[in-house]
Amino acid sequence: MTIQLVDAAKFFKDLPHQREAWEWLQTAIPKSVIEEFGTRYRTEKKTKDINNWDGVYAAAKRAGAKFPECVCAQWALESGWGQHFSGTWNAFGLKGSGSAVNTQEFINNTWITINASFIDFPDLETCIYYLVDRWYKDFGRFKGVNRATNRNQCAQLLVAEGYATDPNYSSKLQQIMDRQSMSAPQKIEDITGFNPWSPFPHKVTPNITYGELTLNQEARRFNKKYQCATALELCEFLEKARTHFGNKPLIITSASRPEPINSQVGGAKNSEHTYSEPDKGAVDFYIDGVNTYALQDWCSENWPYSVGYGAKRGFVHIGIRPGRNKIRWDY
């Protein structure tokens, strides 16, 4: 009896006899052939080429997603626009045997941190096909979300079918899809300037991205243009600090913390980190290899507004609050 390896891979269910057969084949094939197969099977360039909205859209469409823009929104939300993967090339938080990573789950109306195992994939396209095959198409007794009549219903069905525990997951996907389907003039603005709808890899200043200000989390994204203006002013000062201390890597530990995130992480009430009104915002940071007390002294001397002395905790806080008063305090 002959068998096509493509069919064997397609219908692999990790059953004991299937795994035994694959393990036997692994030892029977010459190492040079396996290496050549690996090179052809996972091409780094191919993965990098599709790790963007248009690339994911095209791959999702090839895989058979009825609403590939919903797959793209999941990619943007789960991976921070392709910047962070839960497992190797796992852009969708798909759980299974692979990499162990801490993740947040919404259980019994509370956000908790758990350690979970996420599947490792050979490339991003394989991950996309896996997602579409198991969640968008009918899979076993499961009715896929391709049964939706529009993209918003597709997002809602993902939550209804248990894909995510976040009760706001579908609305977040819808917001991302809506932003991406904006009119052409708005998209041009997104390319040429920093605004709430900019993708997380967008550079606010030459060395600081939007994603660094938001920890690549959609829940921390700005929603007002004045927030972007405040963040830009703060980032411009951070660039001056970076230059002064020899252009060493600058690490942002906290910036945008809208409610309820600010309360969840123990932030002060009405914190500057909430960016909740014009001329209000903050960034906590340090510079790799630079004495934090020296950085703190420099910021206190050169930043005219809020400075929180957090050097003993490993960071410096710079901020702005309405009125732009000069304020100094210890943590």
Tab-separated table of N, CA and C in Angstrom, residues 13-98:
chain	number	residue	atom	x	y	z
A	13	LYS	N	-2.894	13.354	13.240
A	13	LYS	CA	-3.647	13.683	14.460
A	13	LYS	C	-2.839	13.372	15.717
A	14	ASP	N	-1.558	13.138	15.557
A	14	ASP	CA	-0.653	12.826	16.676
A	14	ASP	C	-1.085	11.564	17.412
A	15	LEU	N	-1.653	10.604	16.671
A	15	LEU	CA	-1.995	9.311	17.256
A	15	LEU	C	-0.724	8.484	17.418
A	16	PRO	N	-0.681	7.558	18.366
A	16	PRO	CA	0.557	6.805	18.626
A	16	PRO	C	1.135	6.124	17.395
A	17	HIS	N	0.286	5.460	16.591
A	17	HIS	CA	0.813	4.749	15.422
A	17	HIS	C	1.304	5.729	14.349
A	18	GLN	N	0.649	6.917	14.263
A	18	GLN	CA	1.100	7.925	13.308
A	18	GLN	C	2.467	8.478	13.715
A	19	ARG	N	2.607	8.809	14.998
A	19	ARG	CA	3.891	9.332	15.477
A	19	ARG	C	5.008	8.303	15.292
A	20	GLU	N	4.703	7.031	15.567
A	20	GLU	CA	5.700	5.966	15.409
A	20	GLU	C	6.162	5.873	13.942
A	21	ALA	N	5.197	6.005	13.022
A	21	ALA	CA	5.543	5.928	11.597
A	21	ALA	C	6.433	7.104	11.187
A	22	TRP	N	6.099	8.324	11.643
A	22	TRP	CA	6.913	9.493	11.299
A	22	TRP	C	8.307	9.392	11.906
A	23	GLU	N	8.394	8.892	13.138
A	23	GLU	CA	9.697	8.751	13.782
A	23	GLU	C	10.561	7.718	13.057
A	24	TRP	N	9.928	6.648	12.565
A	24	TRP	CA	10.676	5.665	11.785
A	24	TRP	C	11.194	6.302	10.497
A	25	LEU	N	10.331	7.064	9.833
A	25	LEU	CA	10.725	7.703	8.583
A	25	LEU	C	11.878	8.682	8.816
A	26	GLN	N	11.855	9.369	9.946
A	26	GLN	CA	12.916	10.317	10.281
A	26	GLN	C	14.283	9.630	10.305
A	27	THR	N	14.338	8.400	10.844
A	27	THR	CA	15.608	7.671	10.931
A	27	THR	C	15.980	6.996	9.619
A	28	ALA	N	14.988	6.750	8.773
A	28	ALA	CA	15.258	6.013	7.525
A	28	ALA	C	15.748	6.910	6.391
A	29	ILE	N	15.437	8.206	6.454
A	29	ILE	CA	15.813	9.134	5.388
A	29	ILE	C	17.202	9.704	5.663
A	30	PRO	N	18.071	9.774	4.653
A	30	PRO	CA	19.413	10.350	4.839
A	30	PRO	C	19.346	11.773	5.376
A	31	LYS	N	20.283	12.134	6.248
A	31	LYS	CA	20.307	13.441	6.880
A	31	LYS	C	20.338	14.570	5.857
A	32	SER	N	21.074	14.377	4.757
A	32	SER	CA	21.178	15.422	3.733
A	32	SER	C	19.827	15.706	3.089
A	33	VAL	N	19.015	14.651	2.934
A	33	VAL	CA	17.691	14.821	2.335
A	33	VAL	C	16.784	15.587	3.300
A	34	ILE	N	16.865	15.251	4.593
A	34	ILE	CA	16.051	15.953	5.596
A	34	ILE	C	16.426	17.424	5.657
A	35	GLU	N	17.721	17.729	5.600
A	35	GLU	CA	18.168	19.116	5.633
A	35	GLU	C	17.670	19.895	4.422
A	36	GLU	N	17.709	19.257	3.244
A	36	GLU	CA	17.211	19.913	2.041
A	36	GLU	C	15.698	20.124	2.131
A	37	PHE	N	14.998	19.137	2.679
A	37	PHE	CA	13.556	19.261	2.868
A	37	PHE	C	13.248	20.438	3.795
A	38	GLY	N	14.022	20.532	4.889
A	38	GLY	CA	13.808	21.621	5.825
A	38	GLY	C	14.009	22.976	5.189
A	39	THR	N	15.031	23.091	4.331
A	39	THR	CA	15.307	24.351	3.648
A	39	THR	C	14.157	24.739	2.738
A	40	ARG	N	13.631	23.748	2.019
A	40	ARG	CA	12.530	24.028	1.097
A	40	ARG	C	11.217	24.272	1.848
A	41	TYR	N	11.057	23.581	2.999
A	41	TYR	CA	9.782	23.627	3.715
A	41	TYR	C	9.581	24.943	4.445
A	42	ARG	N	10.628	25.458	5.056
A	42	ARG	CA	10.504	26.715	5.790
A	42	ARG	C	11.561	27.683	5.286
A	43	THR	N	11.114	28.614	4.496
A	43	THR	CA	11.996	29.631	3.945
A	43	THR	C	11.828	30.905	4.734
A	44	GLU	N	12.897	31.373	5.377
A	44	GLU	CA	12.833	32.549	6.226
A	44	GLU	C	12.309	33.754	5.458
A	45	LYS	N	12.776	33.923	4.226
A	45	LYS	CA	12.369	35.079	3.435
A	45	LYS	C	10.860	35.055	3.206
A	46	LYS	N	10.338	33.878	2.925
A	46	LYS	CA	8.905	33.761	2.682
A	46	LYS	C	8.116	34.214	3.909
A	47	THR	N	8.538	33.774	5.087
A	47	THR	CA	7.838	34.137	6.309
A	47	THR	C	7.903	35.624	6.547
A	48	LYS	N	9.082	36.232	6.374
A	48	LYS	CA	9.211	37.665	6.582
A	48	LYS	C	8.360	38.438	5.583
A	49	ASP	N	8.264	37.929	4.373
A	49	ASP	CA	7.488	38.602	3.339
A	49	ASP	C	6.005	38.685	3.686
A	50	ILE	N	5.485	37.694	4.429
A	50	ILE	CA	4.046	37.706	4.710
A	50	ILE	C	3.744	38.215	6.118
A	51	ASN	N	4.766	38.588	6.904
A	51	ASN	CA	4.531	39.046	8.265
A	51	ASN	C	4.128	40.521	8.274
A	52	ASN	N	3.047	40.797	7.572
A	52	ASN	CA	2.455	42.136	7.529
A	52	ASN	C	0.983	41.947	7.151
A	53	TRP	N	0.212	43.013	7.238
A	53	TRP	CA	-1.242	42.885	7.008
A	53	TRP	C	-1.554	42.280	5.642
A	54	ASP	N	-0.969	42.805	4.596
A	54	ASP	CA	-1.271	42.318	3.249
A	54	ASP	C	-0.823	40.871	3.063
A	55	GLY	N	0.342	40.525	3.635
A	55	GLY	CA	0.841	39.160	3.501
A	55	GLY	C	-0.026	38.161	4.233
A	56	VAL	N	-0.441	38.501	5.445
A	56	VAL	CA	-1.320	37.616	6.210
A	56	VAL	C	-2.676	37.492	5.520
A	57	TYR	N	-3.165	38.607	4.993
A	57	TYR	CA	-4.453	38.587	4.278
A	57	TYR	C	-4.405	37.591	3.111
A	58	ALA	N	-3.343	37.679	2.312
A	58	ALA	CA	-3.213	36.798	1.142
A	58	ALA	C	-3.096	35.337	1.564
A	59	ALA	N	-2.315	35.063	2.610
A	59	ALA	CA	-2.147	33.691	3.082
A	59	ALA	C	-3.446	33.142	3.650
A	60	ALA	N	-4.173	33.971	4.391
A	60	ALA	CA	-5.450	33.536	4.965
A	60	ALA	C	-6.467	33.243	3.865
A	61	LYS	N	-6.425	34.049	2.822
A	61	LYS	CA	-7.340	33.816	1.696
A	61	LYS	C	-6.995	32.519	0.986
A	62	ARG	N	-5.690	32.262	0.809
A	62	ARG	CA	-5.269	30.996	0.185
A	62	ARG	C	-5.691	29.810	1.051
A	63	ALA	N	-5.643	30.000	2.364
A	63	ALA	CA	-5.976	28.911	3.283
A	63	ALA	C	-7.465	28.619	3.319
A	64	GLY	N	-8.288	29.570	2.856
A	64	GLY	CA	-9.729	29.336	2.798
A	64	GLY	C	-10.556	30.097	3.809
A	65	ALA	N	-9.995	31.164	4.395
A	65	ALA	CA	-10.773	31.984	5.325
A	65	ALA	C	-11.769	32.831	4.540
A	66	LYS	N	-13.034	32.775	4.924
A	66	LYS	CA	-14.066	33.550	4.243
A	66	LYS	C	-13.869	35.038	4.480
A	67	PHE	N	-13.369	35.390	5.663
A	67	PHE	CA	-13.088	36.790	6.004
A	67	PHE	C	-11.625	36.904	6.435
A	68	PRO	N	-10.704	36.929	5.463
A	68	PRO	CA	-9.278	36.964	5.802
A	68	PRO	C	-8.882	38.185	6.617
A	69	GLU	N	-9.681	39.269	6.526
A	69	GLU	CA	-9.360	40.445	7.332
A	69	GLU	C	-9.508	40.144	8.827
A	70	CYS	N	-10.345	39.188	9.189
A	70	CYS	CA	-10.490	38.808	10.589
A	70	CYS	C	-9.235	38.064	11.054
A	71	VAL	N	-8.675	37.236	10.189
A	71	VAL	CA	-7.399	36.568	10.498
A	71	VAL	C	-6.313	37.623	10.705
A	72	CYS	N	-6.303	38.631	9.839
A	72	CYS	CA	-5.316	39.712	9.961
A	72	CYS	C	-5.467	40.437	11.292
A	73	ALA	N	-6.700	40.697	11.694
A	73	ALA	CA	-6.934	41.388	12.959
A	73	ALA	C	-6.449	40.537	14.126
A	74	GLN	N	-6.656	39.227	14.051
A	74	GLN	CA	-6.140	38.337	15.090
A	74	GLN	C	-4.614	38.394	15.135
A	75	TRP	N	-3.996	38.375	13.969
A	75	TRP	CA	-2.526	38.477	13.879
A	75	TRP	C	-2.047	39.777	14.530
A	76	ALA	N	-2.713	40.891	14.206
A	76	ALA	CA	-2.306	42.184	14.755
A	76	ALA	C	-2.467	42.214	16.270
A	77	LEU	N	-3.595	41.698	16.765
A	77	LEU	CA	-3.887	41.739	18.194
A	77	LEU	C	-3.010	40.780	18.987
A	78	GLU	N	-2.871	39.550	18.491
A	78	GLU	CA	-2.171	38.510	19.251
A	78	GLU	C	-0.650	38.666	19.210
A	79	SER	N	-0.118	39.193	18.102
A	79	SER	CA	1.343	39.242	17.953
A	79	SER	C	1.911	40.654	17.972
A	80	GLY	N	1.051	41.666	18.257
A	80	GLY	CA	1.560	43.033	18.221
A	80	GLY	C	2.039	43.410	16.834
A	81	TRP	N	1.193	43.120	15.825
A	81	TRP	CA	1.515	43.412	14.423
A	81	TRP	C	2.797	42.701	13.979
A	82	GLY	N	2.895	41.427	14.394
A	82	GLY	CA	4.015	40.609	13.914
A	82	GLY	C	5.317	40.808	14.650
A	83	GLN	N	5.269	41.449	15.825
A	83	GLN	CA	6.499	41.713	16.576
A	83	GLN	C	6.789	40.658	17.644
A	84	HIS	N	5.755	39.992	18.158
A	84	HIS	CA	5.933	39.052	19.269
A	84	HIS	C	5.096	37.798	19.015
A	85	PHE	N	5.745	36.646	19.085
A	85	PHE	CA	5.063	35.374	18.865
A	85	PHE	C	5.062	34.558	20.153
A	86	SER	N	3.964	33.843	20.417
A	86	SER	CA	3.860	33.055	21.646
A	86	SER	C	4.703	31.790	21.576
A	87	GLY	N	4.724	31.141	20.412
A	87	GLY	CA	5.633	30.034	20.129
A	87	GLY	C	6.362	30.388	18.855
A	88	THR	N	7.247	29.528	18.364
A	88	THR	CA	7.949	29.829	17.126
A	88	THR	C	6.947	30.057	16.002
A	89	TRP	N	6.941	31.262	15.443
A	89	TRP	CA	6.033	31.672	14.360
A	89	TRP	C	4.561	31.451	14.705
A	90	ASN	N	4.253	31.420	16.000
A	90	ASN	CA	2.861	31.273	16.446
A	90	ASN	C	2.300	32.662	16.699
A	91	ALA	N	1.603	33.205	15.713
A	91	ALA	CA	1.106	34.581	15.779
A	91	ALA	C	-0.290	34.683	16.362
A	92	PHE	N	-0.891	33.553	16.763
A	92	PHE	CA	-2.295	33.573	17.173
A	92	PHE	C	-2.534	32.983	18.563
A	93	GLY	N	-1.478	32.767	19.331
A	93	GLY	CA	-1.657	32.212	20.671
A	93	GLY	C	-2.266	30.828	20.660
A	94	LEU	N	-1.906	30.009	19.669
A	94	LEU	CA	-2.469	28.670	19.534
A	94	LEU	C	-1.764	27.719	20.496
A	95	LYS	N	-2.530	27.122	21.399
A	95	LYS	CA	-1.947	26.289	22.442
A	95	LYS	C	-1.746	24.851	21.977
A	96	GLY	N	-0.710	24.244	22.519
A	96	GLY	CA	-0.361	22.872	22.198
A	96	GLY	C	1.084	22.634	22.586
A	97	SER	N	1.581	21.471	22.268
A	97	SER	CA	2.960	21.128	22.608
A	97	SER	C	3.940	22.056	21.894
A	98	GLY	N	4.841	22.672	22.669
A	98	GLY	CA	5.805	23.594	22.063
A	98	GLY	C	6.488	24.448	23.107
